[in-house]
Amino acid sequence: MGVAQTDAELAAQFDHHYFGPRRRRVFTLLEAAKERGQIRADADLGVLVDLIWGACYIRLLLPHLTDQLTPAFAHAVVDQALTGILTSPAREGEDTDPSPPNTA
């Protein structure tokens, strides 16, 4: 990944064989969830994918600086990222009013 930053051919091959197919599959799944009304219509799916992948890749690429990439961490990242875009009812005990509190 580091060399792909300065090697356009390697970057293109990396995208074609690795990132591209995976990213397209994720977008297909998220778009379907959006069409079913499970994800807010205004959700930015590119940001969502980058949030999830970015958090996981930083642990994969820099294990000496961070905790390990574990299934538990990946599940926690997805859960936290989806919390902001899901349209399902709030969990018990959560405030359902999205407006900021009136402090005036």
XYZ file of C-alpha atoms in Angstrom:
104
model
C 0.000 0.000 0.000
C 2.880 2.332 0.709
C 4.496 1.804 -2.688
C 1.114 2.219 -4.404
C 1.160 5.852 -3.263
C 3.905 6.591 -5.792
C 3.422 3.785 -8.340
C 0.327 4.438 -10.455
C 0.383 1.004 -12.118
C 0.606 -0.809 -8.791
C -2.163 1.392 -7.394
C -4.388 0.568 -10.375
C -3.741 -3.166 -10.001
C -4.336 -3.027 -6.258
C -7.653 -1.280 -6.868
C -8.644 -3.619 -9.696
C -7.848 -6.863 -7.886
C -8.336 -6.024 -4.212
C -10.043 -2.832 -3.108
C -12.316 -2.245 -6.076
C -14.264 -5.525 -5.944
C -14.594 -5.399 -2.157
C -15.689 -1.774 -2.128
C -18.275 -2.371 -4.878
C -19.714 -5.326 -2.933
C -20.014 -3.273 0.253
C -21.725 -0.436 -1.618
C -24.160 -2.913 -3.197
C -25.090 -4.253 0.247
C -25.432 -0.778 1.771
C -27.479 0.550 -1.146
C -29.864 -2.402 -0.758
C -30.220 -1.622 2.949
C -30.913 2.007 2.045
C -33.597 0.952 -0.465
C -35.229 -1.203 2.229
C -35.339 1.820 4.510
C -32.887 0.363 7.002
C -30.345 3.125 6.439
C -31.181 6.816 6.360
C -31.646 8.167 2.848
C -29.127 10.941 3.485
C -26.386 8.594 4.760
C -23.043 9.075 3.006
C -22.067 5.495 2.247
C -18.551 6.455 1.170
C -17.899 8.028 4.559
C -19.370 4.978 6.294
C -17.132 2.565 4.381
C -14.060 4.720 5.003
C -14.852 4.955 8.730
C -15.067 1.193 9.057
C -12.179 0.276 6.783
C -9.975 3.081 8.050
C -10.306 1.977 11.656
C -9.532 -1.622 10.755
C -6.651 -0.834 8.399
C -4.887 1.419 10.888
C -4.741 -1.539 13.290
C -3.654 -3.891 10.521
C -0.922 -1.627 9.159
C 0.374 -0.199 12.438
C 0.062 -3.003 14.987
C 3.028 -1.689 16.958
C 1.191 1.612 17.576
C -2.315 0.315 18.258
C -4.129 -2.635 19.720
C -4.596 -5.666 17.518
C -7.275 -5.962 14.884
C -9.670 -8.491 16.390
C -13.164 -9.641 15.456
C -14.461 -7.911 18.597
C -12.892 -4.609 17.503
C -14.271 -4.941 13.964
C -17.775 -5.623 15.331
C -17.515 -2.621 17.670
C -16.439 -0.347 14.790
C -19.327 -1.481 12.586
C -21.800 -1.110 15.458
C -20.610 2.404 16.243
C -20.525 3.477 12.589
C -24.003 2.109 11.849
C -25.541 3.709 14.932
C -25.452 7.054 13.161
C -27.180 5.938 9.959
C -29.736 3.311 10.948
C -33.409 4.148 10.764
C -34.516 1.508 13.275
C -36.131 2.638 16.523
C -33.787 3.778 19.257
C -32.640 1.249 21.798
C -34.302 1.220 25.187
C -33.140 4.141 27.284
C -31.752 6.192 24.379
C -32.951 9.718 23.727
C -34.898 9.703 20.440
C -34.914 13.488 19.977
C -32.066 14.357 17.570
C -32.224 18.091 18.355
C -29.663 19.556 20.739
C -30.872 20.346 24.252
C -32.180 23.831 24.844
C -29.697 25.509 27.154
C -31.159 28.996 26.930
